mmCIF file with all atom_site columns, C-alpha atoms in Angstrom:
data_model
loop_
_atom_site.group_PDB
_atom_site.id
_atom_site.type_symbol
_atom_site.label_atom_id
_atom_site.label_alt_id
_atom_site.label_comp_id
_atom_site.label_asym_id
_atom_site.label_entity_id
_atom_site.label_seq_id
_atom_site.pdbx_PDB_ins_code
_atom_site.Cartn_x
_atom_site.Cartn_y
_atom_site.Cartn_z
_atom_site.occupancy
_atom_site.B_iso_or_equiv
_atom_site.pdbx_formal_charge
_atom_site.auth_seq_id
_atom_site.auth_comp_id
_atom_site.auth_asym_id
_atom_site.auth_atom_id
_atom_site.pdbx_PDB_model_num
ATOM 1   C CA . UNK A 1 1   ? 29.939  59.461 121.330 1.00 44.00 ? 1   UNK A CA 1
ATOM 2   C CA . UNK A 1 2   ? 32.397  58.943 124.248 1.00 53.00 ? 2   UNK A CA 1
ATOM 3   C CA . UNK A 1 3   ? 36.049  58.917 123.813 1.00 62.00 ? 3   UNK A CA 1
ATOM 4   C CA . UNK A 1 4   ? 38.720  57.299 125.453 1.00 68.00 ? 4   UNK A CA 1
ATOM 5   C CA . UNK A 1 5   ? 41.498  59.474 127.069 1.00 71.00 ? 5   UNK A CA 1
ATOM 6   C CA . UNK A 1 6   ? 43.649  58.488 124.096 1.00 72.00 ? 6   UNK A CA 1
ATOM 7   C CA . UNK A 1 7   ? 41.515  59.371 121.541 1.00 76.00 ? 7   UNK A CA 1
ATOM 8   C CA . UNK A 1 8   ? 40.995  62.412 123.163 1.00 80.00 ? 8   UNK A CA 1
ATOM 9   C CA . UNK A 1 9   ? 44.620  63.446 123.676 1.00 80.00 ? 9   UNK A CA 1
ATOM 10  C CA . UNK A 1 10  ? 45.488  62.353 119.860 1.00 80.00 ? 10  UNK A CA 1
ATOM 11  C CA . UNK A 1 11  ? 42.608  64.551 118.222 1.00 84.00 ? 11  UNK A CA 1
ATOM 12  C CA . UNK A 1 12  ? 44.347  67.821 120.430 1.00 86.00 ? 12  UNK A CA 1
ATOM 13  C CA . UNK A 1 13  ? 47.909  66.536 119.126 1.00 86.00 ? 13  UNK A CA 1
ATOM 14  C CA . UNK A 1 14  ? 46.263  66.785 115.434 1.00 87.00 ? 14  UNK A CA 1
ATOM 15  C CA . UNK A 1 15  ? 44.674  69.751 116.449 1.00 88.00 ? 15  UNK A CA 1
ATOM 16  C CA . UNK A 1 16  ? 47.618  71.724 117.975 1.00 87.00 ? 16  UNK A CA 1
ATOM 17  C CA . UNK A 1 17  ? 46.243  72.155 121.513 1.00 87.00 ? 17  UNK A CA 1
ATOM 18  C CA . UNK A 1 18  ? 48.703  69.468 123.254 1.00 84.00 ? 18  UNK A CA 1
ATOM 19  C CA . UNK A 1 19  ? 51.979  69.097 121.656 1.00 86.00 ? 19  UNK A CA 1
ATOM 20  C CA . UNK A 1 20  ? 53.892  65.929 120.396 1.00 84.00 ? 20  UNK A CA 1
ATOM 21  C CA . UNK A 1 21  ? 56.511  65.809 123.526 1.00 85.00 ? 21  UNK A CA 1
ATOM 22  C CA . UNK A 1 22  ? 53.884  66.726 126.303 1.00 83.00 ? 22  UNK A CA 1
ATOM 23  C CA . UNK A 1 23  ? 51.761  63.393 124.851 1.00 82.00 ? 23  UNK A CA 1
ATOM 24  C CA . UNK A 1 24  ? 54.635  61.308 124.975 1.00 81.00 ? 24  UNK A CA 1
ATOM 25  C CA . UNK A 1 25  ? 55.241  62.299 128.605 1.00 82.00 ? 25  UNK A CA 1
ATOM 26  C CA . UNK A 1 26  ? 51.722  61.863 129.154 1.00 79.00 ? 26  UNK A CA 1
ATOM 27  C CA . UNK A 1 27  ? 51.845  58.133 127.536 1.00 75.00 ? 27  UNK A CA 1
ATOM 28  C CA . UNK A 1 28  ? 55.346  57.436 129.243 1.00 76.00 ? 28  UNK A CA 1
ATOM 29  C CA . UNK A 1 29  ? 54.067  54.623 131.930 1.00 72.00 ? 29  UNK A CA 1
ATOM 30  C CA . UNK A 1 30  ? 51.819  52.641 129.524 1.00 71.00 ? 30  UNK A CA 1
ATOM 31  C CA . UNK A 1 31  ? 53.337  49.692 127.782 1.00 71.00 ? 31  UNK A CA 1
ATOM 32  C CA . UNK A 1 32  ? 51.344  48.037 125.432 1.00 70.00 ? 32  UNK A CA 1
ATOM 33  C CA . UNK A 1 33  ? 53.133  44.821 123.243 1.00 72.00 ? 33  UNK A CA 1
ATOM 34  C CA . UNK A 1 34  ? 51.845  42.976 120.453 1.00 74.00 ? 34  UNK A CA 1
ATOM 35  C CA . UNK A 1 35  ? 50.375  40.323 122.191 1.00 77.00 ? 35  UNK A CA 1
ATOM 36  C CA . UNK A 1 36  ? 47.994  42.456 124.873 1.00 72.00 ? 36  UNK A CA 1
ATOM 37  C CA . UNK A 1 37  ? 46.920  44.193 121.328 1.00 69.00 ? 37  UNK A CA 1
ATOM 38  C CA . UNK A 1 38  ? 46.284  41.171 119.470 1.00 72.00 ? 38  UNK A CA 1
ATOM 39  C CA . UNK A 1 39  ? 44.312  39.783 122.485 1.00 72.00 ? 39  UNK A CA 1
ATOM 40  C CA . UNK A 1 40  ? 42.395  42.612 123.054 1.00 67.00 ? 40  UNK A CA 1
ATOM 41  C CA . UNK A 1 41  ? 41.158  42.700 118.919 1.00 65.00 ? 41  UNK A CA 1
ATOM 42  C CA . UNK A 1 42  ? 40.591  38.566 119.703 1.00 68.00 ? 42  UNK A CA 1
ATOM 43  C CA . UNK A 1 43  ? 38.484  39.150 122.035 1.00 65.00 ? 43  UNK A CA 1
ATOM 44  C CA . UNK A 1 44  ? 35.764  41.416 120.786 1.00 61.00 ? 44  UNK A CA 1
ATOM 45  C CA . UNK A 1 45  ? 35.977  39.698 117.352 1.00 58.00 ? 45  UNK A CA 1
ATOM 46  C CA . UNK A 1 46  ? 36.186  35.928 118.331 1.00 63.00 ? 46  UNK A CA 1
ATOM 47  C CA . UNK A 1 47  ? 34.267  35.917 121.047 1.00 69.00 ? 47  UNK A CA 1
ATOM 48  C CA . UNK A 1 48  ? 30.205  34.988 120.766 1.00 71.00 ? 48  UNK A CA 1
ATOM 49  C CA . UNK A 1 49  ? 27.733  37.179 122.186 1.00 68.00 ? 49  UNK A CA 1
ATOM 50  C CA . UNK A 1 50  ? 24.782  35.150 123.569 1.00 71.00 ? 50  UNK A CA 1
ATOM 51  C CA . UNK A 1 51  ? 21.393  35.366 121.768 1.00 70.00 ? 51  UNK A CA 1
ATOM 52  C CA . UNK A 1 52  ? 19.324  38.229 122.311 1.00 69.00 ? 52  UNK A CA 1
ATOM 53  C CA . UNK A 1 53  ? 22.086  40.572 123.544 1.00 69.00 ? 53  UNK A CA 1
ATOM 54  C CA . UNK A 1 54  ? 22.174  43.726 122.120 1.00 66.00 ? 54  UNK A CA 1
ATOM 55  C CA . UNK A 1 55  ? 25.653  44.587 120.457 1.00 64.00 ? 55  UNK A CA 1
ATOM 56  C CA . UNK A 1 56  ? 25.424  47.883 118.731 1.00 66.00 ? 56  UNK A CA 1
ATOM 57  C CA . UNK A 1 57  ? 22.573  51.142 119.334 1.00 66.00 ? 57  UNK A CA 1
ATOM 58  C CA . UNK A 1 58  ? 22.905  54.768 118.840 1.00 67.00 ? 58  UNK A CA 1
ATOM 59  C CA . UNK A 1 59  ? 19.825  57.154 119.112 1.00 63.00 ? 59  UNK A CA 1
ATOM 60  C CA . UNK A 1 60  ? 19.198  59.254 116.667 1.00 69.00 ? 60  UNK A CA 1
ATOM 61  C CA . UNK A 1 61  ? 20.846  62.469 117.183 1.00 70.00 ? 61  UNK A CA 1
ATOM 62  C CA . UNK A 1 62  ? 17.423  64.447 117.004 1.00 71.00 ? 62  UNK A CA 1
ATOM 63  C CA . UNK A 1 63  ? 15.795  62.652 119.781 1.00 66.00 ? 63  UNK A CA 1
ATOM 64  C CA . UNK A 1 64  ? 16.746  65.368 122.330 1.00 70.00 ? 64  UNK A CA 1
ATOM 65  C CA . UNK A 1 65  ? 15.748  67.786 120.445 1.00 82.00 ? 65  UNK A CA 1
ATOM 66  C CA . UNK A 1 66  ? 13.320  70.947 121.951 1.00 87.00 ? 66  UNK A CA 1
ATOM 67  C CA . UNK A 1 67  ? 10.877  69.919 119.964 1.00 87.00 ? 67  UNK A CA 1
ATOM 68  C CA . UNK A 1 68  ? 10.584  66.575 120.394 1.00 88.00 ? 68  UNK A CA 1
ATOM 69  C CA . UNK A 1 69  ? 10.921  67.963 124.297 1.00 90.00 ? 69  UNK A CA 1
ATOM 70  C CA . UNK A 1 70  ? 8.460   70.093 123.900 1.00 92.00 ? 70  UNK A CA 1
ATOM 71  C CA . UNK A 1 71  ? 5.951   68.114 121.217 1.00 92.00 ? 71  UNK A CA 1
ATOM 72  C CA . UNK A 1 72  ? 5.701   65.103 124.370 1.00 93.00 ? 72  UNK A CA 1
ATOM 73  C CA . UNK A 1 73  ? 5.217   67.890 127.422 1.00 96.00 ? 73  UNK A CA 1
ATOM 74  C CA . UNK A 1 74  ? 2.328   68.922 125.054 1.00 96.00 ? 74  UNK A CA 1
ATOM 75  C CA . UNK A 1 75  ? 1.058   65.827 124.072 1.00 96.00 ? 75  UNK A CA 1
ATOM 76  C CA . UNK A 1 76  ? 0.961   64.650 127.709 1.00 97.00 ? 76  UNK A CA 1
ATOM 77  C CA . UNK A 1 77  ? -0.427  67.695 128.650 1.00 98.00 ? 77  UNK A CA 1
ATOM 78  C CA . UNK A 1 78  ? -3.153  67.383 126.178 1.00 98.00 ? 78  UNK A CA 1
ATOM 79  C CA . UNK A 1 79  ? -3.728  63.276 127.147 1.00 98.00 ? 79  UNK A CA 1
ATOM 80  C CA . UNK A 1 80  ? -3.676  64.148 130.372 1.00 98.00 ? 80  UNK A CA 1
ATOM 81  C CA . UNK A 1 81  ? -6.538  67.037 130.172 1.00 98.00 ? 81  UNK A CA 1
ATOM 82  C CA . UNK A 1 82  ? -8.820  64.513 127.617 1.00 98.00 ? 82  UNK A CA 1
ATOM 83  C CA . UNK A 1 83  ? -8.412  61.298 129.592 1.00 98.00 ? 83  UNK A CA 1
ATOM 84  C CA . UNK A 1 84  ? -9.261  63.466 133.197 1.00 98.00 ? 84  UNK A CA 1
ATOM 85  C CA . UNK A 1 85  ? -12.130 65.034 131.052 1.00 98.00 ? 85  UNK A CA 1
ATOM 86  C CA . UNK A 1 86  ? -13.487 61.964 130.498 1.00 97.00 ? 86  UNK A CA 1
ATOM 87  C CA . UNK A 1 87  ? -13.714 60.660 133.622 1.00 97.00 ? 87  UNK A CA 1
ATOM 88  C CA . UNK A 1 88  ? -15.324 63.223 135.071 1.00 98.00 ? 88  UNK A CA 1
ATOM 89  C CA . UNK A 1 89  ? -17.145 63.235 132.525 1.00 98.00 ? 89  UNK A CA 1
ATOM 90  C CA . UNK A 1 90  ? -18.161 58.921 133.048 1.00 97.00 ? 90  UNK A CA 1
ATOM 91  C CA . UNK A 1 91  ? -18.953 59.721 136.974 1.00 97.00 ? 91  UNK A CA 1
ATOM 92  C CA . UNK A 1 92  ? -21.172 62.493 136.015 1.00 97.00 ? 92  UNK A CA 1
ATOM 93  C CA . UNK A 1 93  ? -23.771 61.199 133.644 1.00 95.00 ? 93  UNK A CA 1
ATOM 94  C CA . UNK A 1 94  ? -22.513 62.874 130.360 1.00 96.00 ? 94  UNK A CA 1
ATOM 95  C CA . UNK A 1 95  ? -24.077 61.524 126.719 1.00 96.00 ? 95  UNK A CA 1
ATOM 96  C CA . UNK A 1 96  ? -22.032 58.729 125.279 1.00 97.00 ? 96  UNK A CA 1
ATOM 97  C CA . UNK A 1 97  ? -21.480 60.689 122.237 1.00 97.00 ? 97  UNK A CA 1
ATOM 98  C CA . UNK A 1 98  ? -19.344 63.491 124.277 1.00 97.00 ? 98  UNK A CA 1
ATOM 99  C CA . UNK A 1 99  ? -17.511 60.597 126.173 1.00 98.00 ? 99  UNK A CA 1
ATOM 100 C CA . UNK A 1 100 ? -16.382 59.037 122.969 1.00 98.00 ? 100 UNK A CA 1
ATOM 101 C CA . UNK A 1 101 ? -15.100 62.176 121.478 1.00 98.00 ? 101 UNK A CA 1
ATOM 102 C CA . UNK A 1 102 ? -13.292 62.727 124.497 1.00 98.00 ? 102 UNK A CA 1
ATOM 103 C CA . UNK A 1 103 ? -11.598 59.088 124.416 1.00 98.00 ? 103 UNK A CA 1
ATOM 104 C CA . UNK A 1 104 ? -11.094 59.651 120.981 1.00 98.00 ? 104 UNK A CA 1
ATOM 105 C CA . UNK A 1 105 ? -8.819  62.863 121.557 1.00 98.00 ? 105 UNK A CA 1
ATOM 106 C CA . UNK A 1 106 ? -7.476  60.947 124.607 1.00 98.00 ? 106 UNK A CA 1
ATOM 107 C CA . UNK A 1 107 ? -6.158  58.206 121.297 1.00 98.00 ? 107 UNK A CA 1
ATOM 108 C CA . UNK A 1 108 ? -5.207  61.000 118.825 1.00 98.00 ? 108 UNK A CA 1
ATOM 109 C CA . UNK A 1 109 ? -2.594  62.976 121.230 1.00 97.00 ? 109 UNK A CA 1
ATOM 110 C CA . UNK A 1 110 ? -1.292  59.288 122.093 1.00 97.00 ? 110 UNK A CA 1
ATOM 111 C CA . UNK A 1 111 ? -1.056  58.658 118.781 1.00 97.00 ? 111 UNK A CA 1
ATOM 112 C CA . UNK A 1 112 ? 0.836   62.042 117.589 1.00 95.00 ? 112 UNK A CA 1
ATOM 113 C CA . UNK A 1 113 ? 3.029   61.360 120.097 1.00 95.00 ? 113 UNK A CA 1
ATOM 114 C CA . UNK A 1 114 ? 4.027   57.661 119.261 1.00 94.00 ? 114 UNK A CA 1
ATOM 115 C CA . UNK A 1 115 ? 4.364   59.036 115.700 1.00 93.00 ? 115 UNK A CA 1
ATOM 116 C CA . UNK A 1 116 ? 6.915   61.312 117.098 1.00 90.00 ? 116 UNK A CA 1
ATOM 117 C CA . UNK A 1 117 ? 9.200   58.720 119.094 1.00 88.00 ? 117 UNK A CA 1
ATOM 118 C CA . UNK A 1 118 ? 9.137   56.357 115.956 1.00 86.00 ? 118 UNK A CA 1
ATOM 119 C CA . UNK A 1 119 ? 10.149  59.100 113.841 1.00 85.00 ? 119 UNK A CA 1
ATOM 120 C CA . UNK A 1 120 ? 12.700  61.492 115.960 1.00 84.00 ? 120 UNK A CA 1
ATOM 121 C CA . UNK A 1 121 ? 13.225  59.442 119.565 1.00 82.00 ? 121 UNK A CA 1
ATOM 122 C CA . UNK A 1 122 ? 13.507  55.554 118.521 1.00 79.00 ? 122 UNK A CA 1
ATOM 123 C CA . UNK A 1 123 ? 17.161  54.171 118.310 1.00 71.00 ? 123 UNK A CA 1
ATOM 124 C CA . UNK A 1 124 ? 17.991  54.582 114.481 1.00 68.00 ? 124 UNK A CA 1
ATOM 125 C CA . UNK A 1 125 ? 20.464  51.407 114.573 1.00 68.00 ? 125 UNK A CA 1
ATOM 126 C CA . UNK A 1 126 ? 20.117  48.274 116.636 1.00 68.00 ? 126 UNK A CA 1
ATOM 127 C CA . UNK A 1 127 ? 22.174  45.110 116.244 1.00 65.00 ? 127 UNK A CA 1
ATOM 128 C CA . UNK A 1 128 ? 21.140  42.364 117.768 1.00 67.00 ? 128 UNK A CA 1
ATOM 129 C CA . UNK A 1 129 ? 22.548  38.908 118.031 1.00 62.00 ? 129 UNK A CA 1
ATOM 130 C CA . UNK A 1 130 ? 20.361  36.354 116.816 1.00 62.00 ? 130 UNK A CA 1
ATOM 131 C CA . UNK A 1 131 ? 20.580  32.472 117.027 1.00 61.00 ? 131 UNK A CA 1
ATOM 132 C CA . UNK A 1 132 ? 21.224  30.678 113.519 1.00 61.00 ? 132 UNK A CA 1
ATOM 133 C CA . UNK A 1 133 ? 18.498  28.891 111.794 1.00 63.00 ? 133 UNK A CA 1
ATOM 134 C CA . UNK A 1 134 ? 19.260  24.957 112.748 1.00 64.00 ? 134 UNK A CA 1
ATOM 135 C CA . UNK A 1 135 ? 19.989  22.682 109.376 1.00 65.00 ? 135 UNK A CA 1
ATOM 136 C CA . UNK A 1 136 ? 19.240  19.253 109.736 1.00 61.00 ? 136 UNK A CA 1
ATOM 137 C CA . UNK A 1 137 ? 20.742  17.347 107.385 1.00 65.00 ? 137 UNK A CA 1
ATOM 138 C CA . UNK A 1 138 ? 19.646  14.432 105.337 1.00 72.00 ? 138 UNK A CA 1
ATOM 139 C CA . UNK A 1 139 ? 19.180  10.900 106.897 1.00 72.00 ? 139 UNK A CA 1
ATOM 140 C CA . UNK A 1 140 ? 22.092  8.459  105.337 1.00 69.00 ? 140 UNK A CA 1
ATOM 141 C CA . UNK A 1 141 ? 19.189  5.914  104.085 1.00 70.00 ? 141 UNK A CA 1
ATOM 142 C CA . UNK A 1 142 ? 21.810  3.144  104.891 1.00 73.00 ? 142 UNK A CA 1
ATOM 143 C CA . UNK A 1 143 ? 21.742  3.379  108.811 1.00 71.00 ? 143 UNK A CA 1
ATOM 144 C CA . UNK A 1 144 ? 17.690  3.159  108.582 1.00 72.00 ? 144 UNK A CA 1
ATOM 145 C CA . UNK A 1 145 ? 16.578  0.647  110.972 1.00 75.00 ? 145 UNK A CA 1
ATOM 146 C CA . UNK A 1 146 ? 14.062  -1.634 110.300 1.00 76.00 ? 146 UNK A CA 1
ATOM 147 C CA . UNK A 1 147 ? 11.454  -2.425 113.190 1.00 74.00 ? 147 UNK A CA 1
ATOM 148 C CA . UNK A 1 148 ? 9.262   -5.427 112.834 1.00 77.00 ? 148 UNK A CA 1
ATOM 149 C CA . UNK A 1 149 ? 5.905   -5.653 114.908 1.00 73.00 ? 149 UNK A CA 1
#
C-alpha cells in the first residue's frame, strides 16, 4: 500500500528511527487549519462519483506470487505448443480424432490457467459506483385527465 510522506515519517517517530524534534523541524513550513481539513474530509465524502467509476480495488496479495508466475509461463508454454501442434497438424492432413485432442489440450491449459487468475490474480475487492434503482411514485388519481374522442 503506498504511504504518504507523513505517514511514513510518523510510523519511524513510533518506531524510534526519527525522533520527536527532528519531525517537528521536518513539519515546520506546513500549516494546515481547520477549515483546509474539514474541506479536504468534504470532499471525498460529499462528493458523487459518477456511475461506473471504480472507487476502491486491491489485488490480492498472492497474485505476484512465483507460482502464479511460474503456473502462467507454463500454461502458455503448454497452449502455445498444443494450439501450434494443431495447426500443423490441420495443414498436414492429420485424423480429426488427433486434431480434437489437440484442441482439447489447447482448452484444458487455458482453462487451468483462468482457474488460476480467478483464484490467486483477480482483484479480491472492487467497489464500484452504481446508479440507484429509479422509484416512480404513485399517480395522485386527482390530476388524471380525462380525454374525450
Amino acid at each position: 500500500m503506498n504511504q504518504d510522506v507523513i505517514t511514513r515519517m510518523l510510523e519511524q517517530v513510533a518506531t524510534g528511527e526519527v525522533s520527536i524534534e527532528d519531525a517537528r523541524t521536518a513539519l515546520s513550513g506546513i500549516e494546515l487549519n481547520e477549515e483546509t481539513y474539514e474541506a479536504a474530509i468534504d470532499h471525498g465524502v460529499f462528493n458523487r462519483a459518477a456511475p461506473g467509476t471504480i472507487v476502491r480495488a486491491s489485488l490480492r496479495p498472492s497474485g505476484t506470487s512465483a507460482l502464479v508466475i511460474l503456473t502462467s509461463i507454463w500454461g502458455l508454454g503448454w497452449t502455445l505448443y498444443w494450439a501450434g501442434s494443431m495447426t500443423y497438424g490441420l495443414f498436414n492432413g492429420w485424423d480429426q480424432q488427433q486434431l480434437s485432442y489437440h484442441f482439447a489440450m489447447t482448452m484444458v491449459s487455458l482453462i487451468i490457467m483462468g482457474i488460476v487468475y480467478l483464484k490467486w490474480v483477480l482483484p479480491d475487492l472492487v467497489i464500484v459506483k452504481h446508479r440507484r434503482g429509479k422509484y416512480i411514485g404513485e399517480k395522485d388519481p386527482e390530476s388524471w385527465k380525462k380525454y374525450e374522442v
